[in-house]
Amino acid sequence: MHLSAFIQASPNHQIKGMWKHPADETSWGYRTLSWWQDLVRTLERGCFDGIFFADVLGTYDVYGASREAALRGAVQIPGIDPTLLIPALAACTEHLGFAVTFSTSHHAPYHTARLFSTLDHLTGGRVGWNIVTSYLADAERQGLGEILAHDARYDRADEYVDVCVKLWERSWEEGAVVLDAEADTHTDPARVHEINHSGEWFTVEGPHMVEPSPQRTPVLYQAGNSARGVEFAANTGEVVFMQVPGNERGAAVVTSLRERAAEAGRDPDQIRALQVARVVVAETDAEARAMRDEWSQLFSVDGYLALYGGWTGIDLGGYPPDTPIDDIEANAIRTQVERWKLEDPERTWTVGDVARRLSETAGGLGFVGSPVTVADQMEAFMETTGVDGFNVTTAPVPWGLTQVVDYLVPELQRRGRFRTSYEGSTFRENFFGAGQRHLHPTYPRPR
């Protein structure tokens, strides 16, 4: 089993309203380096694979045609740049990996390649890139470039990733840095190459600015859920972030992902599928349920509807609660209701259902109970769906993650489900085993 903490450098990530909990420290902790350092030390003590930073550029301003609800509810604002945290967090850990969200819509691939090579060097090979295409229209109004139509964003991202991988994998040969003082040569020019990429979206000559880092290419995360997004994930993602129901329909989604990867020439076993999961663990089931019920008193309906508005482009503030929601056709992440329909295909979802459902599944599928109960739930979910592990959200932070490390992890270790120590030194080795520091030979990019 693989475990990753799912968090954002913001007062409030997925569980809207939890910033009000007296034990939640994120309102001040998100902007305090020592707080983050304490958190990642806890995760490494629990042998977590990594910490996964969500991130957005722009605000959630669809609900009520205003960003007011987002500001009131701390809906992913305020938020700092998580990439700047990573070297400092790597300095106080030895094995934990750091996956960070970085958009293909707002940055040039040449810059992105340099950034992640830098981070990979400074972390000793412990960085991952969560590839997103972005969806908040508000980003356009901040000078961050046009948000293209949904499928066009993925078409552009396809080429974008190819450019980056060419720079990482093809520009510098191993041993290009010779440090030959007698010959007055730091780097052998014959071993550094242009990539000469010319495509529909990008023209990049190269060479790459950075010598090969420990992994060369960062661990590539992807979280696409639409049909085009799944195709992109099958061709691109090494770690795929999923939200599927714990039934045969969820299993079909995971199987389809691996089948499409195989069609692209990849080894399907070289994908790690991680389900987002909201974990509430305590010494007893009753204590855990009481904590979950305490959370529910703090949930922000407006916060969830603001979040949903950004995801779908639909302002639910203008609809009566009993209005049916049919298939969503919006320039955004438009598959949330489709995922819910996998669980209950016959149900007609309404506006009122959306806020209720989001509060019920805040931060992912819920696992609630004692260490034994939660471990049973996780094992059953993995066996039913075929996922490889979980992106864990919890609250209040950091208390909730400490509970997972102190209570759940020992139970998983006792069952032989989770590591008791790290085998390799890089992030990719955390997922794929000691010795696999680089992209697998079947990885299809660049094309």
CSV table of C-alpha atoms in Angstrom, one decimal:
chain,number,residue,atom,x,y,z
A,1,MET,CA,0.0,0.0,0.0
A,2,HIS,CA,1.2,3.5,-0.8
A,3,LEU,CA,0.2,6.5,1.3
A,4,SER,CA,0.6,10.2,0.4
A,5,ALA,CA,-0.6,13.2,2.4
A,6,PHE,CA,-2.9,15.4,0.2
A,7,ILE,CA,-2.7,19.1,1.3
A,8,GLN,CA,-2.5,22.6,0.1
A,9,ALA,CA,-0.3,25.6,1.1
A,10,SER,CA,-3.5,27.4,2.2
A,11,PRO,CA,-5.7,27.7,5.3
A,12,ASN,CA,-8.3,25.3,3.9
A,13,HIS,CA,-7.9,22.6,1.2
A,14,GLN,CA,-10.7,20.1,0.6
A,15,ILE,CA,-12.7,20.1,3.9
A,16,LYS,CA,-14.4,23.5,3.8
A,17,GLY,CA,-14.9,25.1,7.2
A,18,MET,CA,-12.3,23.2,9.1
A,19,TRP,CA,-10.2,26.3,9.6
A,20,LYS,CA,-12.7,27.1,12.3
A,21,HIS,CA,-11.8,24.0,14.4
A,22,PRO,CA,-9.8,25.0,17.5
A,23,ALA,CA,-7.2,22.3,16.9
A,24,ASP,CA,-6.7,23.2,13.2
A,25,GLU,CA,-3.4,25.1,12.8
A,26,THR,CA,-3.5,25.7,9.0
A,27,SER,CA,-4.7,29.3,9.2
A,28,TRP,CA,-1.3,30.4,10.4
A,29,GLY,CA,0.8,27.2,9.8
A,30,TYR,CA,0.5,27.3,6.0
A,31,ARG,CA,2.7,30.4,5.9
A,32,THR,CA,5.2,29.2,8.6
A,33,LEU,CA,8.2,27.2,7.6
A,34,SER,CA,8.8,25.5,10.9
A,35,TRP,CA,5.2,24.3,10.9
A,36,TRP,CA,5.7,22.6,7.6
A,37,GLN,CA,9.0,21.1,8.7
A,38,ASP,CA,7.3,19.6,11.8
A,39,LEU,CA,4.5,18.1,9.6
A,40,VAL,CA,6.9,16.5,7.1
A,41,ARG,CA,9.0,15.0,9.9
A,42,THR,CA,5.8,13.4,11.2
A,43,LEU,CA,5.0,12.0,7.7
A,44,GLU,CA,8.5,10.6,7.3
A,45,ARG,CA,8.3,9.0,10.7
A,46,GLY,CA,5.2,7.2,9.4
A,47,CYS,CA,7.1,6.1,6.3
A,48,PHE,CA,4.7,8.0,3.9
A,49,ASP,CA,5.6,7.9,0.2
A,50,GLY,CA,5.3,11.6,0.0
A,51,ILE,CA,3.3,14.8,0.4
A,52,PHE,CA,1.2,16.0,-2.5
A,53,PHE,CA,0.6,19.7,-2.7
A,54,ALA,CA,-2.5,20.8,-4.5
A,55,ASP,CA,-2.4,24.3,-6.0
A,56,VAL,CA,-4.4,26.8,-8.0
A,57,LEU,CA,-3.9,30.1,-9.7
A,58,GLY,CA,-6.9,32.4,-9.6
A,59,THR,CA,-10.0,32.5,-7.4
A,60,TYR,CA,-13.3,30.7,-7.2
A,61,ASP,CA,-15.6,33.5,-8.4
A,62,VAL,CA,-18.4,31.7,-10.2
A,63,TYR,CA,-20.8,31.1,-7.2
A,64,GLY,CA,-22.9,34.2,-6.8
A,65,ALA,CA,-20.8,35.8,-9.6
A,66,SER,CA,-18.4,36.8,-7.0
A,67,ARG,CA,-15.3,35.7,-5.1
A,68,GLU,CA,-16.9,36.7,-1.8
A,69,ALA,CA,-17.9,33.2,-0.7
A,70,ALA,CA,-14.4,32.0,-1.5
A,71,LEU,CA,-12.8,34.7,0.6
A,72,ARG,CA,-15.2,34.2,3.5
A,73,GLY,CA,-14.7,30.4,3.5
A,74,ALA,CA,-10.9,30.4,2.7
A,75,VAL,CA,-11.7,28.3,-0.5
A,76,GLN,CA,-8.1,27.8,-1.6
A,77,ILE,CA,-7.3,31.5,-0.9
A,78,PRO,CA,-5.1,32.9,0.5
A,79,GLY,CA,-2.4,30.5,-0.7
A,80,ILE,CA,1.4,30.6,-1.1
A,81,ASP,CA,3.6,29.1,-3.8
A,82,PRO,CA,4.3,25.5,-2.6
A,83,THR,CA,7.3,25.0,-4.9
A,84,LEU,CA,9.3,27.4,-2.7
A,85,LEU,CA,8.7,25.2,0.4
A,86,ILE,CA,10.2,22.1,-1.1
A,87,PRO,CA,14.0,22.6,-0.7
A,88,ALA,CA,13.5,23.6,2.9
A,89,LEU,CA,11.3,20.6,3.6
A,90,ALA,CA,13.8,18.3,1.9
A,91,ALA,CA,16.5,19.6,4.1
A,92,CYS,CA,14.9,18.2,7.2
A,93,THR,CA,13.9,14.8,5.8
A,94,GLU,CA,15.8,12.0,4.0
A,95,HIS,CA,13.2,9.9,2.2
A,96,LEU,CA,9.8,11.7,1.9
A,97,GLY,CA,8.9,12.7,-1.6
A,98,PHE,CA,7.3,16.0,-2.6
A,99,ALA,CA,4.8,16.2,-5.4
A,100,VAL,CA,3.7,19.7,-6.4
A,101,THR,CA,1.0,20.9,-8.8
A,102,PHE,CA,2.2,23.0,-11.7
A,103,SER,CA,0.1,24.1,-14.6
A,104,THR,CA,0.8,23.7,-18.3
A,105,SER,CA,-1.5,26.6,-19.0
A,106,HIS,CA,0.4,29.3,-17.1
A,107,HIS,CA,4.1,28.5,-17.6
A,108,ALA,CA,6.5,27.9,-20.5
A,109,PRO,CA,7.8,24.3,-20.7
A,110,TYR,CA,11.4,25.5,-20.9
A,111,HIS,CA,10.9,27.2,-17.5
A,112,THR,CA,9.1,24.2,-16.0
A,113,ALA,CA,11.8,21.8,-17.0
A,114,ARG,CA,14.4,24.0,-15.3
A,115,LEU,CA,12.3,24.4,-12.2
A,116,PHE,CA,11.8,20.7,-11.7
A,117,SER,CA,15.4,19.8,-12.5
A,118,THR,CA,16.5,22.4,-9.9
A,119,LEU,CA,14.1,20.9,-7.3
A,120,ASP,CA,15.2,17.4,-8.1
A,121,HIS,CA,18.8,18.4,-7.5
A,122,LEU,CA,18.1,20.2,-4.3
A,123,THR,CA,16.0,17.4,-2.9
A,124,GLY,CA,18.3,14.6,-3.9
A,125,GLY,CA,15.8,13.1,-6.3
A,126,ARG,CA,12.6,13.5,-4.3
A,127,VAL,CA,10.3,15.6,-6.4
A,128,GLY,CA,7.2,14.9,-8.4
A,129,TRP,CA,5.2,17.0,-10.8
A,130,ASN,CA,1.4,16.9,-10.7
A,131,ILE,CA,0.5,18.0,-14.2
A,132,VAL,CA,-2.6,20.1,-14.5
A,133,THR,CA,-4.1,22.1,-17.3
A,134,SER,CA,-6.0,24.5,-15.0
A,135,TYR,CA,-9.6,25.5,-15.2
A,136,LEU,CA,-10.3,28.7,-13.3
A,137,ALA,CA,-11.4,31.4,-15.7
A,138,ASP,CA,-10.3,34.0,-13.2
A,139,ALA,CA,-6.7,33.2,-14.0
A,140,GLU,CA,-7.1,34.9,-17.4
A,141,ARG,CA,-7.9,38.1,-15.7
A,142,GLN,CA,-4.7,38.0,-13.8
A,143,GLY,CA,-2.6,38.0,-17.0
A,144,LEU,CA,-1.9,34.3,-16.8
A,145,GLY,CA,-2.9,33.5,-20.3
A,146,GLU,CA,-6.0,32.1,-22.0
A,147,ILE,CA,-7.9,29.1,-20.5
A,148,LEU,CA,-8.5,27.0,-23.6
A,149,ALA,CA,-11.5,24.7,-24.1
A,150,HIS,CA,-11.3,21.5,-22.1
A,151,ASP,CA,-9.9,19.1,-24.7
A,152,ALA,CA,-7.7,21.7,-26.3
A,153,ARG,CA,-6.0,22.2,-22.9
A,154,TYR,CA,-5.1,18.5,-22.9
A,155,ASP,CA,-3.9,18.6,-26.5
A,156,ARG,CA,-1.5,21.4,-25.5
A,157,ALA,CA,-0.4,19.6,-22.4
A,158,ASP,CA,0.5,16.5,-24.5
A,159,GLU,CA,3.0,18.5,-26.4
A,160,TYR,CA,4.1,20.5,-23.3
A,161,VAL,CA,5.1,17.3,-21.5
A,162,ASP,CA,6.9,16.0,-24.6
A,163,VAL,CA,9.0,19.2,-24.6
A,164,CYS,CA,9.9,18.8,-20.9
A,165,VAL,CA,10.8,15.1,-21.2
A,166,LYS,CA,13.0,15.8,-24.2
A,167,LEU,CA,14.8,18.5,-22.2
A,168,TRP,CA,15.2,16.1,-19.2
A,169,GLU,CA,16.1,12.9,-21.1
A,170,ARG,CA,17.7,13.8,-24.4
A,171,SER,CA,19.5,17.1,-24.0
A,172,TRP,CA,22.4,16.1,-21.6
A,173,GLU,CA,24.3,12.8,-21.8
A,174,GLU,CA,25.5,11.1,-18.7
A,175,GLY,CA,29.0,12.3,-18.0
A,176,ALA,CA,28.6,15.5,-19.9
A,177,VAL,CA,30.0,17.4,-16.9
A,178,VAL,CA,33.7,16.4,-17.0
A,179,LEU,CA,35.3,19.0,-14.7
A,180,ASP,CA,38.6,18.7,-16.7
A,181,ALA,CA,40.8,21.5,-15.3
A,182,GLU,CA,43.7,20.7,-17.5
A,183,ALA,CA,41.6,21.0,-20.6
A,184,ASP,CA,39.8,24.0,-19.2
A,185,THR,CA,36.5,22.2,-19.8
A,186,HIS,CA,33.7,22.1,-17.3
A,187,THR,CA,31.1,20.5,-19.6
A,188,ASP,CA,31.9,18.6,-22.8
A,189,PRO,CA,29.9,20.4,-25.5
A,190,ALA,CA,29.7,17.3,-27.6
A,191,ARG,CA,27.6,15.7,-24.9
A,192,VAL,CA,25.0,18.5,-24.7
A,193,HIS,CA,22.4,18.5,-27.4
A,194,GLU,CA,19.6,20.7,-28.7
A,195,ILE,CA,16.2,19.2,-28.8
A,196,ASN,CA,15.0,21.2,-31.8
A,197,HIS,CA,11.3,20.7,-30.9
A,198,SER,CA,8.8,22.3,-33.4
A,199,GLY,CA,5.2,21.5,-32.8
A,200,GLU,CA,1.7,23.0,-33.0
A,201,TRP,CA,2.0,24.8,-29.7
A,202,PHE,CA,5.7,25.1,-28.9
A,203,THR,CA,9.0,25.8,-30.6
A,204,VAL,CA,11.9,25.0,-28.3
A,205,GLU,CA,15.5,24.7,-29.5
A,206,GLY,CA,17.3,23.7,-26.3
A,207,PRO,CA,19.6,22.7,-24.8
A,208,HIS,CA,18.3,22.2,-21.3
A,209,MET,CA,19.8,24.6,-18.8
A,210,VAL,CA,20.4,22.0,-16.1
A,211,GLU,CA,22.7,19.0,-16.0
A,212,PRO,CA,20.9,15.7,-15.3
A,213,SER,CA,19.4,15.4,-11.8
A,214,PRO,CA,19.1,12.2,-9.7
A,215,GLN,CA,15.8,11.2,-11.4
A,216,ARG,CA,16.3,13.2,-14.6
A,217,THR,CA,12.5,13.4,-14.9
A,218,PRO,CA,10.4,14.0,-11.8
A,219,VAL,CA,7.8,11.5,-10.8
A,220,LEU,CA,4.9,12.4,-13.1
A,221,TYR,CA,1.5,12.7,-11.4
A,222,GLN,CA,-1.8,13.1,-13.2
A,223,ALA,CA,-5.4,13.5,-12.1
A,224,GLY,CA,-7.5,13.6,-15.2
A,225,ASN,CA,-11.0,12.3,-14.8
A,226,SER,CA,-12.8,13.2,-18.1
A,227,ALA,CA,-12.4,10.9,-21.1
A,228,ARG,CA,-9.7,13.1,-22.5
A,229,GLY,CA,-8.1,13.4,-19.1
A,230,VAL,CA,-8.0,9.6,-18.6
A,231,GLU,CA,-6.3,9.2,-22.1
A,232,PHE,CA,-3.7,11.8,-21.0
A,233,ALA,CA,-3.2,10.0,-17.7
A,234,ALA,CA,-2.7,6.7,-19.4
A,235,ASN,CA,-0.1,8.1,-21.7
A,236,THR,CA,1.6,10.3,-19.1
A,237,GLY,CA,1.0,9.6,-15.4
A,238,GLU,CA,3.3,7.4,-13.3
A,239,VAL,CA,1.1,8.1,-10.3
A,240,VAL,CA,-2.6,8.7,-11.1
A,241,PHE,CA,-4.7,10.5,-8.6
A,242,MET,CA,-8.2,9.0,-8.7
A,243,GLN,CA,-11.7,9.4,-7.2
A,244,VAL,CA,-13.7,6.3,-7.8
A,245,PRO,CA,-16.5,4.5,-5.9
A,246,GLY,CA,-15.6,1.4,-4.0
A,247,ASN,CA,-17.5,-1.0,-6.2
A,248,GLU,CA,-17.3,-2.8,-9.5
A,249,ARG,CA,-17.8,0.5,-11.4
A,250,GLY,CA,-14.7,1.9,-9.6
A,251,ALA,CA,-12.8,-1.3,-10.5
A,252,ALA,CA,-13.8,-0.8,-14.2
A,253,VAL,CA,-12.3,2.7,-14.2
A,254,VAL,CA,-9.0,1.5,-12.8
A,255,THR,CA,-8.9,-1.4,-15.2
A,256,SER,CA,-9.6,0.9,-18.1
A,257,LEU,CA,-6.8,3.2,-17.1
A,258,ARG,CA,-4.3,0.3,-17.1
A,259,GLU,CA,-5.7,-1.1,-20.4
A,260,ARG,CA,-5.3,2.2,-22.1
A,261,ALA,CA,-1.7,2.5,-20.7
A,262,ALA,CA,-0.9,-0.9,-22.2
A,263,GLU,CA,-2.4,0.2,-25.6
A,264,ALA,CA,0.1,3.1,-25.4
A,265,GLY,CA,2.9,0.6,-25.1
A,266,ARG,CA,3.4,1.0,-21.4
A,267,ASP,CA,3.7,-1.7,-18.7
A,268,PRO,CA,0.4,-1.2,-16.8
A,269,ASP,CA,2.1,-2.3,-13.6
A,270,GLN,CA,4.2,0.9,-13.9
A,271,ILE,CA,1.2,3.0,-12.9
A,272,ARG,CA,0.4,3.6,-9.3
A,273,ALA,CA,-3.3,4.5,-8.8
A,274,LEU,CA,-4.0,6.5,-5.6
A,275,GLN,CA,-7.5,7.1,-4.4
A,276,VAL,CA,-8.2,10.3,-2.5
A,277,ALA,CA,-9.5,9.3,1.0
A,278,ARG,CA,-10.7,11.3,4.0
A,279,VAL,CA,-9.4,9.4,7.0
A,280,VAL,CA,-10.7,9.8,10.5
A,281,VAL,CA,-9.0,7.5,12.9
A,282,ALA,CA,-9.1,7.2,16.7
A,283,GLU,CA,-8.6,4.5,19.3
A,284,THR,CA,-12.2,3.4,19.0
A,285,ASP,CA,-14.9,3.5,16.3
A,286,ALA,CA,-17.1,5.6,18.6
A,287,GLU,CA,-14.4,8.2,19.1
A,288,ALA,CA,-13.8,8.4,15.3
A,289,ARG,CA,-17.5,8.8,14.5
A,290,ALA,CA,-17.8,11.5,17.2
A,291,MET,CA,-14.9,13.4,15.5
A,292,ARG,CA,-16.5,13.1,12.1
A,293,ASP,CA,-19.8,14.4,13.5
A,294,GLU,CA,-18.0,17.3,15.1
A,295,TRP,CA,-16.5,18.1,11.7
A,296,SER,CA,-19.9,18.2,10.1
A,297,GLN,CA,-21.0,21.1,12.4
A,298,LEU,CA,-18.3,23.2,10.8
A,299,PHE,CA,-18.9,22.5,7.2
A,300,SER,CA,-19.4,25.6,5.0
A,301,VAL,CA,-22.2,25.1,2.4
A,302,ASP,CA,-21.3,28.3,0.6
A,303,GLY,CA,-17.6,27.2,0.6
A,304,TYR,CA,-18.5,23.9,-1.1
A,305,LEU,CA,-20.8,25.6,-3.7
A,306,ALA,CA,-18.0,28.1,-4.4
A,307,LEU,CA,-15.6,25.2,-5.0
A,308,TYR,CA,-18.2,23.4,-7.2
A,309,GLY,CA,-18.7,26.6,-9.2
A,310,GLY,CA,-15.0,26.8,-10.0
A,311,TRP,CA,-14.9,23.1,-10.9
A,312,THR,CA,-17.8,23.2,-13.3
A,313,GLY,CA,-18.3,26.8,-14.3
A,314,ILE,CA,-21.9,26.6,-13.0
A,315,ASP,CA,-23.3,29.1,-10.5
A,316,LEU,CA,-25.6,27.0,-8.4
A,317,GLY,CA,-26.5,30.1,-6.4
A,318,GLY,CA,-29.1,31.0,-9.0
A,319,TYR,CA,-31.0,27.7,-9.0
A,320,PRO,CA,-33.6,26.3,-6.5
A,321,PRO,CA,-32.3,23.4,-4.5
A,322,ASP,CA,-34.6,20.9,-6.2
A,323,THR,CA,-33.3,21.7,-9.7
A,324,PRO,CA,-32.0,18.6,-11.5
A,325,ILE,CA,-28.4,18.6,-12.6
A,326,ASP,CA,-27.9,16.8,-15.9
A,327,ASP,CA,-24.6,16.2,-17.7
A,328,ILE,CA,-22.3,19.1,-17.2
A,329,GLU,CA,-20.9,20.8,-20.3
A,330,ALA,CA,-18.6,23.5,-19.0
A,331,ASN,CA,-15.0,24.6,-19.5
A,332,ALA,CA,-13.9,23.1,-16.2
A,333,ILE,CA,-13.5,19.8,-14.3
A,334,ARG,CA,-16.9,18.6,-15.4
A,335,THR,CA,-17.0,15.0,-14.2
A,336,GLN,CA,-17.9,15.2,-10.5
A,337,VAL,CA,-21.6,14.3,-10.9
A,338,GLU,CA,-20.6,11.6,-13.4
A,339,ARG,CA,-18.5,10.0,-10.7
A,340,TRP,CA,-21.5,10.1,-8.3
A,341,LYS,CA,-23.7,8.5,-11.0
A,342,LEU,CA,-21.3,5.5,-11.0
A,343,GLU,CA,-22.5,4.8,-7.5
A,344,ASP,CA,-26.2,5.4,-8.2
A,345,PRO,CA,-26.9,5.5,-11.9
A,346,GLU,CA,-30.7,5.8,-11.5
A,347,ARG,CA,-30.7,8.8,-9.2
A,348,THR,CA,-31.5,12.3,-10.4
A,349,TRP,CA,-29.0,14.7,-8.8
A,350,THR,CA,-30.3,18.1,-7.7
A,351,VAL,CA,-28.6,21.4,-6.7
A,352,GLY,CA,-29.4,20.6,-3.1
A,353,ASP,CA,-27.7,17.2,-3.4
A,354,VAL,CA,-24.5,18.8,-4.6
A,355,ALA,CA,-23.7,20.7,-1.4
A,356,ARG,CA,-24.8,17.7,0.7
A,357,ARG,CA,-22.7,15.3,-1.3
A,358,LEU,CA,-19.7,17.5,-1.2
A,359,SER,CA,-19.9,17.8,2.5
A,360,GLU,CA,-20.3,14.1,2.9
A,361,THR,CA,-17.3,13.3,0.7
A,362,ALA,CA,-15.1,16.3,1.6
A,363,GLY,CA,-11.6,15.4,0.9
A,364,GLY,CA,-12.5,12.1,-0.7
A,365,LEU,CA,-14.1,8.8,0.2
A,366,GLY,CA,-14.5,8.5,3.9
A,367,PHE,CA,-12.7,5.9,6.1
A,368,VAL,CA,-13.8,6.3,9.7
A,369,GLY,CA,-13.1,4.2,12.8
A,370,SER,CA,-10.4,2.6,14.9
A,371,PRO,CA,-7.1,1.5,13.3
A,372,VAL,CA,-8.5,-2.0,12.7
A,373,THR,CA,-11.7,-0.7,11.2
A,374,VAL,CA,-10.0,1.8,8.9
A,375,ALA,CA,-7.3,-0.7,7.8
A,376,ASP,CA,-10.1,-3.2,7.0
A,377,GLN,CA,-11.9,-0.5,4.9
A,378,MET,CA,-8.7,0.4,3.0
A,379,GLU,CA,-7.9,-3.3,2.3
A,380,ALA,CA,-11.4,-4.0,1.1
A,381,PHE,CA,-11.3,-0.9,-1.2
A,382,MET,CA,-8.0,-1.9,-2.7
A,383,GLU,CA,-9.1,-5.5,-3.3
A,384,THR,CA,-12.4,-4.3,-4.9
A,385,THR,CA,-11.0,-1.6,-7.1
A,386,GLY,CA,-7.4,-2.4,-7.8
A,387,VAL,CA,-6.0,0.9,-6.6
A,388,ASP,CA,-2.5,0.9,-5.1
A,389,GLY,CA,-3.0,3.2,-2.2
A,390,PHE,CA,-4.4,6.5,-1.0
A,391,ASN,CA,-3.9,10.2,-1.0
A,392,VAL,CA,-4.9,11.0,2.5
A,393,THR,CA,-6.8,14.1,3.6
A,394,THR,CA,-7.8,14.6,7.2
A,395,ALA,CA,-8.5,17.2,9.8
A,396,PRO,CA,-7.8,19.1,11.9
A,397,VAL,CA,-4.3,19.5,10.6
A,398,PRO,CA,-1.7,18.5,11.8
A,399,TRP,CA,-3.5,16.5,14.5
A,400,GLY,CA,-5.4,14.3,12.0
A,401,LEU,CA,-2.2,13.3,10.1
A,402,THR,CA,-0.5,12.6,13.4
A,403,GLN,CA,-3.4,10.3,14.3
A,404,VAL,CA,-2.9,8.4,11.0
A,405,VAL,CA,0.9,8.0,11.6
A,406,ASP,CA,0.5,7.0,15.3
A,407,TYR,CA,-2.6,4.7,15.0
A,408,LEU,CA,-3.3,3.6,11.5
A,409,VAL,CA,0.2,3.1,10.1
A,410,PRO,CA,1.3,0.6,12.8
A,411,GLU,CA,-1.8,-1.4,12.1
A,412,LEU,CA,-1.1,-1.5,8.4
A,413,GLN,CA,2.5,-2.4,9.2
A,414,ARG,CA,1.4,-5.2,11.5
A,415,ARG,CA,-0.6,-6.7,8.6
A,416,GLY,CA,2.4,-6.4,6.2
A,417,ARG,CA,0.5,-3.9,4.1
A,418,PHE,CA,2.9,-1.0,4.5
A,419,ARG,CA,6.6,-0.4,4.7
A,420,THR,CA,8.5,-0.2,8.0
A,421,SER,CA,11.5,1.6,6.4
A,422,TYR,CA,12.4,3.1,3.0
A,423,GLU,CA,14.4,1.0,0.5
A,424,GLY,CA,15.7,3.6,-2.0
A,425,SER,CA,16.7,7.3,-1.9
A,426,THR,CA,14.5,8.8,-4.6
A,427,PHE,CA,10.8,9.5,-4.8
A,428,ARG,CA,10.3,7.2,-7.8
A,429,GLU,CA,11.9,4.4,-5.7
A,430,ASN,CA,9.3,4.9,-3.0
A,431,PHE,CA,6.6,3.9,-5.6
A,432,PHE,CA,8.4,1.4,-7.8
A,433,GLY,CA,11.2,-0.1,-5.7
A,434,ALA,CA,14.9,0.3,-5.0
A,435,GLY,CA,16.9,0.9,-8.1
A,436,GLN,CA,14.2,2.4,-10.3
A,437,ARG,CA,15.3,6.0,-10.2
A,438,HIS,CA,14.4,6.8,-13.8
A,439,LEU,CA,11.5,6.5,-16.2
A,440,HIS,CA,10.6,2.9,-17.0
A,441,PRO,CA,11.9,1.7,-20.4
A,442,THR,CA,8.3,1.3,-21.6
A,443,TYR,CA,7.4,5.0,-20.8
A,444,PRO,CA,6.2,6.3,-24.2
A,445,ARG,CA,7.3,9.9,-24.0
A,446,PRO,CA,8.6,11.9,-25.7
A,447,ARG,CA,6.8,10.8,-28.8
